[in-house]
């Protein structure tokens, strides 16, 4: 290293030492962070004024140190420039590297001085902030001192006011105590009066309960009377047509209103029965139990799903009202308006208008009847009565396929003139019958309107669907070695029962004139099959050889030449029909007629239209045709028998009839 370079390095080192010693000499030791924190705590513990003075002193001291640091930094910078100049001139010499190293040391010292200056500035700024906070705290403390004095005066005033109020309240409490004692006395008096009123009210409530019970009893008696009225109204709700539906719905609402009290009535009756069983019931309670029991029985009968008037079936009223509504709401479509019904009626109307048998009859659709077309043998139109069952279809041969669920079939008879009655004197005269008696004649001519008559005797199944029971002595089962089912004729039905049940549906029994003319079907002989009784074979079920061998041995007038295969009645379609397509106009079961009975037919030479002997003119009613236990003599067309309207028998049934409804011009 050259002498010049060494001299430069030594000078720089001396400059660095002098700069460092001068800085710390002017600023003192660097403040310790711990000492600074303790000092700040001490300042915080002092009063706001002392803290303010300390902060001002610290700030001034920091400013002095900052000024000294700036001056020293300027001196170091000047020396650095001198050294840089010397270094530049010495670079050409051999000691250049040593001088450069000395320069780097000097630069490091300068950076340290700058860092110290920055720290001093930050401390000065922090001191300034603390000074401002101390001033603000001092101002707040002064304000609080002023407010504390005012608040103390205010609290003293409030205390004085509270003491005065306390004295006033004590006086008021004493006055209130006197008032409470007076009120307590009044309450005790009121409670005494209330107890007296409650005692009186209990007596009134007891009397009121008795009055309500009596009222309820009277209302239930009125309900019993109303039930009787509802039962009486059932007959007014026939036939089951759409026009009757509003009245039937009103009836159901009224019945349901009466049924609403049934549970209450049952409970009341049970309590009465307990008292009666214990021997504690009064005479009035015994009387009321009897009437309440009848009311409960009536209500339960009304509600019975099988036989009740709401929706069941019963001989006393026929269909329940709900069943009537269901039929009425569908009968128009089923019999008149659906596609098949319209087509069937159109064909039947055309047939009646063009047929020789009906002679241009203008037929109108009949509500409740469904056309089945003409019978292939008789050529007469036939119709299913829908209220009685399922419309019977025709088989491939055109004949009806009858079953236990089949509807009754009505034949439309054209009407016209007919001789009824018989005589045994003139073979060439009308209706000659060598067996005829004087009571069965003389023959007379009648003219009948077109009408419907049953193709068969009414079956057990059809009667069951009308009234809900099958009264037949020989019901479904085995009788005389043959099976009997619901397609056999119903028996044990009185004239009263038959006319009542049929009238509900707009039907009736045939008159004697209709029955005989339709049974004859144009014949003038003793039987529709001819004048010889043997002509009956294949057409009748009478007392015969088979019956004699199978339970009917004691029957009088048995025909040994006849074997019809039955002891009791046969199915209603078992034997050959007459010329009008009617089965069993001879034998099987006797058939009620609408007429009152007279010993002799009225004698008349004039033409009589639609004759009928008024039923009320006689105590007996007529039946015709013979039965399974009859002889051929009793099965003649003019044979007439009679019984009281309430009579019924195991060989007595019925055939239905209906008027033809025609539009009147």
XYZ file of C-alpha atoms in Angstrom:
665
model
C 0.000 0.000 0.000
C 1.429 3.500 -0.865
C 2.011 6.201 1.703
C -0.817 8.316 0.249
C -3.361 5.507 0.499
C -2.408 4.588 4.047
C -2.694 8.240 5.085
C -6.242 8.369 3.527
C -7.401 5.245 5.385
C -6.114 6.501 8.711
C -7.904 9.786 8.172
C -11.199 8.068 7.404
C -10.912 5.906 10.489
C -10.306 8.942 12.620
C -13.245 10.707 11.069
C -15.497 7.737 11.871
C -14.350 7.630 15.474
C -14.826 11.339 15.916
C -18.288 11.269 14.352
C -19.412 8.418 16.577
C -18.059 9.947 19.733
C -19.529 13.344 18.977
C -23.046 11.883 18.399
C -23.260 9.932 21.591
C -21.606 12.772 23.512
C -24.312 15.158 22.386
C -27.253 12.798 22.707
C -26.279 10.676 25.698
C -26.941 6.967 25.944
C -29.637 5.606 23.679
C -32.888 5.374 25.696
C -33.757 1.826 26.758
C -37.229 0.581 25.696
C -37.869 -0.593 29.248
C -36.788 2.729 30.703
C -38.968 4.577 28.197
C -41.989 2.509 29.196
C -41.394 3.130 32.900
C -41.121 6.805 32.229
C -44.387 6.773 30.361
C -46.076 4.922 33.239
C -44.786 7.528 35.652
C -46.157 10.255 33.442
C -49.493 8.467 33.250
C -49.663 8.276 37.040
C -48.971 12.019 37.494
C -51.542 14.778 37.196
C -52.499 16.074 33.742
C -50.433 19.259 34.316
C -47.259 17.379 35.309
C -47.682 14.979 32.415
C -47.981 17.944 30.076
C -44.774 19.552 31.408
C -42.853 16.279 31.070
C -44.025 15.829 27.525
C -42.986 19.368 26.575
C -39.494 18.823 28.056
C -39.105 15.493 26.268
C -40.165 17.053 23.011
C -37.644 19.876 23.292
C -34.863 17.390 24.143
C -35.775 15.256 21.108
C -35.691 18.310 18.860
C -32.194 19.210 20.116
C -30.908 15.713 19.484
C -32.436 15.739 16.011
C -30.693 19.047 15.176
C -27.324 17.729 16.397
C -27.781 14.545 14.400
C -28.538 16.545 11.277
C -25.374 18.641 11.745
C -23.236 15.547 12.290
C -24.762 13.894 9.222
C -23.879 16.951 7.160
C -20.273 16.842 8.424
C -20.018 13.138 7.620
C -21.378 13.808 4.164
C -18.738 16.527 3.599
C -15.977 14.226 4.718
C -17.357 11.506 2.511
C -17.125 13.810 -0.465
C -13.514 14.670 0.420
C -12.647 11.018 0.746
C -14.342 10.299 -2.553
C -12.242 12.993 -4.196
C -9.094 11.582 -2.649
C -10.123 8.112 -3.735
C -10.621 9.286 -7.269
C -7.140 10.801 -7.366
C -5.617 7.750 -5.753
C -7.127 5.197 -8.095
C -4.217 5.581 -10.374
C -1.881 4.587 -7.582
C -1.038 1.236 -6.177
C -3.069 1.747 -2.926
C -6.523 2.018 -4.637
C -8.048 -1.132 -3.108
C -7.197 -0.148 0.461
C -8.735 3.289 -0.017
C -11.924 1.760 -1.455
C -12.296 -0.439 1.616
C -11.877 2.572 3.848
C -14.570 4.318 1.835
C -17.023 1.438 2.408
C -16.468 1.686 6.171
C -17.248 5.364 6.036
C -20.445 4.678 4.094
C -21.590 2.174 6.726
C -21.059 4.776 9.411
C -23.154 7.205 7.396
C -26.050 4.673 7.096
C -26.001 4.095 10.845
C -26.147 7.829 11.440
C -29.149 8.126 9.127
C -30.972 5.287 10.933
C -30.353 6.986 14.260
C -31.760 10.200 12.822
C -34.933 8.415 11.619
C -35.491 6.801 15.040
C -35.065 10.167 16.721
C -37.665 11.711 14.402
C -40.189 8.897 15.157
C -39.703 9.390 18.880
C -40.280 13.121 18.456
C -43.542 12.500 16.574
C -44.754 10.047 19.265
C -43.955 12.594 21.949
C -45.991 15.178 20.048
C -49.021 12.849 19.960
C -48.757 12.120 23.674
C -48.567 15.826 24.319
C -51.835 16.415 22.471
C -53.541 13.572 24.396
C -52.340 15.009 27.706
C -53.774 18.425 26.830
C -57.146 16.832 25.926
C -57.211 14.839 29.187
C -56.460 17.988 31.185
C -59.363 19.803 29.555
C -61.734 16.841 30.255
C -60.647 16.723 33.903
C -61.356 20.418 34.354
C -64.840 19.987 32.832
C -65.589 17.029 35.122
C -64.643 19.065 38.188
C -67.147 21.752 37.206
C -69.910 19.186 36.560
C -69.262 17.349 39.852
C -70.008 20.443 41.889
C -73.276 21.086 40.048
C -74.329 17.441 40.354
C -73.710 17.451 44.101
C -76.013 20.421 44.531
C -78.667 18.728 42.379
C -78.479 15.493 44.402
C -78.923 17.414 47.638
C -82.064 19.014 46.228
C -83.409 15.600 45.120
C -82.722 14.148 48.575
C -84.712 16.935 50.249
C -87.600 16.402 47.814
C -87.559 12.623 48.440
C -87.745 13.118 52.195
C -90.730 15.398 51.768
C -92.440 12.893 49.429
C -91.811 10.087 51.911
C -93.592 12.018 54.627
C -96.509 12.697 52.274
C -96.767 9.016 51.313
C -96.770 7.957 54.949
C -99.744 10.217 55.582
C -101.466 8.888 52.467
C -100.849 5.250 53.515
C -102.498 5.888 56.857
C -105.543 7.301 55.086
C -105.602 4.363 52.676
C -105.479 1.902 55.549
C -108.657 3.394 56.906
C -110.269 3.114 53.480
C -109.143 -0.545 53.144
C -110.716 -1.460 56.445
C -113.973 0.145 55.358
C -113.800 -1.661 51.987
C -113.110 -4.990 53.713
C -116.275 -4.585 55.697
C -118.212 -3.887 52.506
C -116.669 -6.948 50.785
C -117.648 -9.201 53.651
C -121.193 -7.912 53.405
C -121.164 -8.424 49.616
C -119.858 -11.986 50.014
C -122.670 -12.750 52.370
C -125.182 -11.411 49.848
C -123.447 -13.393 47.055
C -123.710 -16.621 49.013
C -127.387 -15.998 49.506
C -127.794 -15.348 45.777
C -125.849 -18.516 44.904
C -128.116 -20.526 47.149
C -131.117 -19.023 45.388
C -129.494 -19.644 41.989
C -128.905 -23.309 42.836
C -132.594 -23.675 43.558
C -133.430 -21.898 40.294
C -130.978 -24.095 38.342
C -132.515 -27.204 39.811
C -135.958 -26.021 38.796
C -134.612 -25.012 35.381
C -133.084 -28.471 34.891
C -136.421 -30.022 35.745
C -138.115 -27.685 33.276
C -135.583 -28.540 30.582
C -136.064 -32.229 31.188
C -139.792 -31.760 30.904
C -139.293 -29.689 27.754
C -136.998 -32.344 26.248
C -139.555 -35.002 27.074
C -142.220 -32.986 25.327
C -139.928 -32.454 22.340
C -139.245 -36.169 22.097
C -142.972 -36.825 22.265
C -143.307 -34.333 19.421
C -140.519 -36.207 17.621
C -142.494 -39.427 17.963
C -145.485 -37.679 16.424
C -143.266 -36.310 13.654
C -141.973 -39.816 12.957
C -145.535 -41.024 12.559
C -146.067 -38.198 10.066
C -142.910 -39.129 8.155
C -144.013 -42.746 7.914
C -147.415 -41.603 6.669
C -145.703 -39.393 4.069
C -143.848 -42.373 2.587
C -146.858 -43.327 0.482
C -146.909 -39.830 -1.021
C -143.367 -40.242 -2.356
C -144.385 -42.705 -5.062
C -143.809 -43.368 -7.877
C -140.018 -43.078 -7.961
C -139.838 -40.556 -10.797
C -137.568 -37.508 -11.274
C -140.415 -35.150 -10.325
C -140.532 -36.689 -6.852
C -136.809 -36.293 -6.103
C -137.000 -32.844 -4.372
C -139.773 -34.064 -2.055
C -137.840 -37.259 -1.314
C -134.669 -35.312 -0.487
C -136.656 -33.052 1.862
C -138.060 -36.160 3.558
C -134.553 -37.535 4.134
C -133.426 -34.259 5.715
C -136.419 -34.302 8.059
C -135.761 -37.934 9.004
C -132.090 -37.233 9.700
C -133.077 -34.340 11.974
C -135.168 -36.731 14.066
C -132.397 -39.334 14.092
C -129.978 -36.779 15.572
C -131.513 -37.371 19.023
C -131.308 -41.176 18.932
C -128.162 -41.537 21.081
C -129.619 -39.208 23.713
C -132.865 -41.178 23.730
C -131.017 -44.469 24.135
C -129.070 -43.115 27.115
C -132.202 -41.692 28.737
C -134.040 -44.978 28.230
C -131.147 -46.945 29.750
C -131.227 -44.747 32.879
C -134.976 -45.191 33.206
C -134.681 -48.953 32.804
C -132.062 -49.037 35.577
C -134.409 -47.178 37.898
C -137.273 -49.472 36.953
C -135.121 -52.558 37.596
C -134.132 -51.147 41.006
C -137.775 -50.454 41.892
C -137.092 -46.714 42.170
C -139.110 -45.435 39.199
C -142.119 -43.203 39.724
C -145.387 -43.601 37.847
C -144.401 -40.729 35.552
C -141.063 -42.396 34.812
C -142.789 -45.682 33.994
C -145.093 -43.839 31.606
C -142.215 -42.000 29.987
C -140.075 -45.151 29.677
C -142.862 -46.811 27.717
C -143.129 -43.950 25.249
C -139.405 -43.389 24.987
C -138.939 -47.085 24.263
C -141.429 -46.844 21.417
C -139.622 -43.782 20.047
C -136.237 -45.532 20.137
C -137.736 -48.554 18.372
C -139.177 -46.302 15.671
C -135.891 -44.464 15.142
C -133.879 -47.677 14.987
C -136.375 -49.161 12.549
C -136.060 -46.044 10.394
C -132.263 -46.395 10.405
C -132.152 -50.165 9.754
C -130.030 -50.596 6.570
C -131.985 -53.673 5.430
C -135.568 -52.778 6.276
C -135.486 -49.093 7.282
C -137.391 -46.378 5.464
C -134.216 -44.409 4.755
C -132.651 -46.918 2.398
C -133.916 -50.431 3.060
C -136.801 -52.558 1.798
C -140.017 -53.416 3.604
C -143.492 -54.694 2.709
C -144.943 -51.798 4.705
C -143.411 -49.070 2.514
C -141.520 -50.847 -0.286
C -138.261 -49.165 -1.199
C -136.564 -46.857 1.268
C -136.433 -43.232 0.165
C -132.719 -43.263 -0.710
C -133.344 -46.273 -2.965
C -136.221 -44.436 -4.641
C -133.997 -41.425 -5.307
C -131.280 -43.613 -6.821
C -133.798 -45.225 -9.185
C -135.499 -41.937 -10.089
C -132.173 -40.331 -10.986
C -131.327 -43.060 -13.515
C -134.653 -44.321 -14.871
C -134.957 -41.661 -17.579
C -131.582 -42.538 -19.070
C -132.042 -46.281 -18.705
C -135.531 -46.464 -20.173
C -135.722 -43.489 -22.542
C -132.605 -41.493 -23.307
C -129.485 -43.602 -23.610
C -128.575 -44.744 -27.104
C -129.893 -48.311 -26.855
C -133.162 -47.166 -25.281
C -133.767 -44.510 -27.967
C -133.133 -46.990 -30.744
C -135.358 -49.632 -29.121
C -138.235 -47.183 -28.683
C -137.898 -45.885 -32.235
C -138.143 -49.449 -33.568
C -141.095 -50.319 -31.291
C -142.978 -47.162 -32.299
C -142.434 -47.961 -35.980
C -143.507 -51.579 -35.417
C -146.736 -50.599 -33.606
C -147.616 -48.086 -36.315
C -147.187 -50.598 -39.160
C -148.229 -53.895 -37.531
C -151.614 -55.424 -38.402
C -152.013 -56.526 -34.778
C -151.774 -52.971 -33.452
C -153.800 -51.386 -36.264
C -151.761 -48.165 -36.503
C -151.347 -47.650 -32.745
C -149.376 -44.461 -32.024
C -147.076 -45.668 -29.275
C -145.301 -43.220 -26.968
C -142.166 -44.063 -24.928
C -143.162 -45.288 -21.457
C -141.016 -44.216 -18.497
C -139.622 -47.222 -16.633
C -140.105 -49.693 -19.502
C -137.380 -50.831 -21.893
C -138.478 -52.333 -25.244
C -137.380 -55.928 -25.873
C -138.852 -56.156 -29.368
C -141.672 -58.454 -30.545
C -142.039 -62.043 -29.373
C -141.043 -64.374 -32.231
C -144.231 -66.458 -31.831
C -146.966 -64.010 -30.818
C -145.655 -61.036 -32.777
C -146.602 -58.735 -29.885
C -144.225 -56.161 -28.431
C -142.664 -56.949 -25.059
C -141.019 -54.652 -22.492
C -138.854 -55.057 -19.395
C -140.167 -53.371 -16.227
C -136.843 -51.999 -14.935
C -137.940 -51.481 -11.324
C -138.263 -55.250 -10.888
C -134.829 -56.416 -12.028
C -132.392 -56.866 -14.895
C -133.694 -56.447 -18.437
C -133.903 -59.958 -19.887
C -131.932 -60.480 -23.125
C -133.213 -62.579 -25.986
C -131.338 -65.699 -26.980
C -130.290 -66.636 -30.522
C -133.792 -68.027 -31.150
C -135.396 -64.725 -30.124
C -136.768 -66.111 -26.876
C -136.139 -64.516 -23.485
C -133.469 -66.007 -21.238
C -135.164 -65.707 -17.854
C -133.296 -65.871 -14.516
C -133.945 -65.187 -10.862
C -132.682 -61.618 -11.277
C -134.707 -60.901 -14.423
C -137.126 -58.008 -14.654
C -140.809 -58.700 -15.148
C -141.814 -58.671 -18.817
C -144.945 -56.847 -19.967
C -146.752 -57.672 -23.213
C -148.449 -54.801 -25.045
C -151.916 -56.172 -25.864
C -153.654 -54.255 -28.694
C -157.043 -54.325 -26.991
C -160.257 -54.439 -28.979
C -163.452 -56.457 -28.657
C -163.656 -59.765 -26.853
C -166.323 -62.157 -25.527
C -165.989 -63.085 -21.852
C -167.988 -65.637 -19.860
C -169.279 -68.942 -21.240
C -172.479 -70.852 -21.989
C -173.228 -74.554 -22.374
C -176.411 -74.459 -24.475
C -175.418 -73.298 -27.957
C -172.444 -74.921 -29.634
C -172.557 -72.272 -32.313
C -172.824 -69.407 -29.837
C -169.967 -67.430 -28.357
C -167.675 -69.161 -25.868
C -169.383 -72.524 -25.802
C -168.212 -74.628 -22.850
C -170.171 -77.784 -22.040
C -168.934 -77.540 -18.442
C -170.040 -73.933 -17.934
C -172.464 -73.118 -15.117
C -175.109 -70.432 -15.062
C -172.905 -68.351 -12.743
C -170.215 -68.260 -15.450
C -172.452 -66.678 -18.068
C -174.053 -65.452 -20.079
C -171.240 -64.344 -22.386
C -170.999 -60.616 -22.989
C -168.890 -58.563 -25.313
C -166.412 -56.036 -23.960
C -164.046 -53.595 -25.582
C -160.649 -53.169 -24.007
C -158.152 -50.360 -24.431
C -154.568 -51.237 -25.350
C -152.794 -52.228 -22.150
C -149.799 -54.063 -20.741
C -150.069 -57.437 -18.984
C -147.402 -59.675 -17.481
C -145.960 -62.294 -19.816
C -145.353 -64.447 -16.735
C -146.634 -64.708 -13.225
C -144.628 -62.404 -10.941
C -141.572 -64.267 -9.641
C -140.261 -64.651 -6.119
C -137.142 -62.693 -7.082
C -139.145 -59.795 -8.488
C -141.371 -59.585 -5.411
C -138.295 -59.762 -3.180
C -136.784 -56.762 -4.979
C -140.026 -54.812 -4.612
C -140.749 -55.342 -0.906
C -137.669 -56.943 0.638
C -139.084 -60.356 1.530
C -140.180 -63.607 -0.097
C -143.342 -64.911 1.604
C -143.706 -67.995 -0.616
C -144.506 -71.254 1.147
C -142.333 -73.051 -1.388
C -139.294 -70.814 -1.593
C -135.873 -71.731 -2.980
C -135.108 -75.365 -2.193
C -136.203 -78.854 -3.201
C -139.952 -79.536 -3.249
C -141.597 -82.640 -4.677
C -138.290 -83.761 -6.112
C -137.763 -80.537 -8.072
C -135.606 -77.479 -7.368
C -137.441 -74.224 -6.740
C -135.590 -70.923 -7.269
C -136.328 -67.205 -7.539
C -137.621 -67.661 -11.105
C -140.657 -69.524 -9.709
C -143.889 -67.609 -9.021
C -144.316 -65.773 -5.741
C -147.182 -66.985 -3.544
C -148.710 -66.234 -0.158
C -149.375 -62.637 -1.231
C -152.757 -61.135 -0.317
C -154.827 -58.930 -2.622
C -154.179 -55.955 -0.323
C -150.420 -56.526 -0.399
C -150.358 -56.990 -4.157
C -152.369 -53.872 -5.006
C -150.385 -51.731 -2.552
C -146.977 -52.861 -3.798
C -147.886 -52.494 -7.482
C -149.570 -49.100 -7.103
C -146.311 -47.640 -5.759
C -144.771 -48.241 -9.184
C -147.745 -47.239 -11.315
C -148.814 -50.842 -11.906
C -151.933 -52.788 -10.978
C -153.644 -56.160 -11.134
C -155.476 -56.982 -14.377
C -159.230 -56.675 -14.394
C -161.249 -59.871 -14.825
C -162.105 -58.788 -18.371
C -158.428 -58.158 -19.233
C -157.333 -61.397 -17.628
C -159.881 -63.533 -19.499
C -159.482 -61.828 -22.874
C -155.686 -61.981 -22.694
C -155.758 -65.603 -21.485
C -158.102 -66.549 -24.342
C -155.843 -64.779 -26.868
C -158.661 -65.100 -29.401
C -159.866 -68.567 -28.319
C -163.555 -69.201 -27.597
C -163.126 -72.683 -26.091
C -162.977 -73.819 -22.469
C -159.181 -73.593 -22.467
C -156.912 -71.426 -24.568
C -155.483 -74.637 -26.018
C -158.888 -75.946 -27.185
C -162.053 -77.635 -26.014
C -160.419 -80.957 -25.065
C -158.621 -80.992 -21.689
C -155.895 -83.199 -23.165
C -154.935 -80.226 -25.337
C -153.487 -78.729 -22.151
C -150.555 -81.143 -22.163
C -147.306 -79.197 -22.519
C -148.985 -75.931 -21.538
C -149.993 -76.477 -17.923
C -148.872 -77.513 -14.450
C -151.891 -79.160 -12.775
C -152.610 -81.973 -10.319
C -151.322 -84.969 -12.262
C -149.719 -88.371 -12.135
C -146.319 -86.966 -11.132
C -147.826 -85.043 -8.222
C -149.678 -88.162 -7.067
C -146.366 -89.995 -6.803
C -144.467 -87.074 -5.208
C -146.520 -85.682 -2.356
C -149.852 -84.823 -3.986
C -151.640 -88.156 -3.662
C -154.560 -86.599 -1.757
C -155.277 -83.897 -4.309
C -158.722 -84.182 -5.844
C -159.196 -84.211 -9.596
C -155.721 -85.438 -10.453
C -155.225 -86.083 -14.167
C -153.676 -89.508 -14.538
C -153.150 -88.944 -18.255
C -151.012 -85.844 -17.517
C -147.416 -85.834 -16.299
C -146.045 -82.292 -16.108
C -143.085 -83.235 -13.883
C -144.002 -80.953 -10.956
C -145.729 -81.348 -7.630
C -145.718 -77.679 -6.682
C -145.255 -74.673 -8.963
C -142.942 -74.713 -11.972
C -140.730 -71.887 -13.238
C -142.829 -69.112 -14.720
C -141.554 -69.838 -18.253
C -141.485 -73.644 -18.114
C -144.471 -74.397 -20.357
C -145.798 -73.361 -23.744
C -147.297 -69.856 -23.934
C -150.683 -68.943 -25.430
C -151.160 -67.013 -28.663
C -150.393 -63.683 -26.921
C -147.150 -65.089 -25.497
C -148.522 -65.426 -21.937
C -147.328 -68.401 -19.872
C -149.346 -70.353 -17.289
C -152.766 -68.823 -17.853
C -153.903 -72.309 -16.807
C -152.523 -73.858 -13.620
C -149.240 -73.295 -11.773
C -150.679 -70.639 -9.350
C -153.995 -68.832 -9.060
C -153.809 -65.170 -10.050
C -155.493 -62.243 -8.306
C -157.674 -59.894 -10.374
C -158.500 -56.274 -9.581
C -162.286 -56.756 -9.335
C -164.550 -57.169 -6.388
C -166.240 -60.564 -6.499
C -169.826 -61.086 -7.636
C -171.526 -64.471 -7.726
C -172.638 -63.892 -11.299
C -171.136 -61.810 -14.070
C -173.291 -58.784 -14.860
C -175.673 -59.632 -17.686
C -175.591 -57.091 -20.513
C -176.323 -57.113 -24.206
C -174.612 -53.768 -24.734
C -170.923 -53.411 -25.495
C -169.066 -52.560 -22.278
C -165.770 -50.693 -22.382
C -163.029 -51.678 -19.925
C -165.388 -53.150 -17.298
C -164.330 -53.357 -13.652
C -166.354 -54.452 -10.643
C -165.572 -51.885 -7.953
C -163.512 -53.691 -5.287
C -165.218 -51.689 -2.556
C -168.589 -53.071 -3.622
C -167.694 -56.495 -2.269
C -166.009 -58.023 0.753
C -164.230 -60.521 -1.473
C -161.836 -60.362 -4.407
C -161.612 -62.524 -7.525
C -158.786 -64.806 -8.603
C -158.570 -66.878 -11.795
C -156.652 -69.577 -13.708
C -156.184 -72.606 -11.448
C -152.991 -73.838 -9.777
C -150.543 -76.747 -9.557
C -153.008 -78.631 -7.329
C -156.091 -77.905 -9.491
C -158.026 -80.135 -11.842
C -158.558 -79.293 -15.499
C -162.110 -78.232 -14.604
C -160.826 -75.565 -12.217
C -158.337 -74.353 -14.805
C -160.979 -73.385 -17.371
C -160.897 -69.799 -18.659
C -164.217 -68.899 -17.023
C -163.560 -70.530 -13.664
C -163.860 -67.858 -10.966
C -162.879 -68.123 -7.315
C -162.744 -65.575 -4.516
C -161.227 -64.780 -1.131
C -161.085 -61.886 1.293
C -158.551 -59.137 0.425
C -156.248 -60.175 3.248
C -156.237 -63.873 2.357
C -153.084 -65.556 1.105
C -152.190 -69.100 0.137
C -149.389 -71.365 -1.031
C -151.034 -71.696 -4.475
C -152.137 -68.052 -4.868
C -149.959 -65.559 -6.766
C -150.392 -62.696 -9.216
C -149.790 -61.360 -12.711
C -149.135 -57.641 -13.213
C -150.781 -55.114 -15.548
C -150.219 -51.490 -16.509
C -152.137 -48.831 -18.396
C -150.703 -47.624 -21.687
C -149.845 -43.942 -21.359
C -150.852 -42.124 -24.524
C -150.635 -38.492 -25.551
C -154.082 -36.911 -25.608
C -154.693 -34.652 -28.623
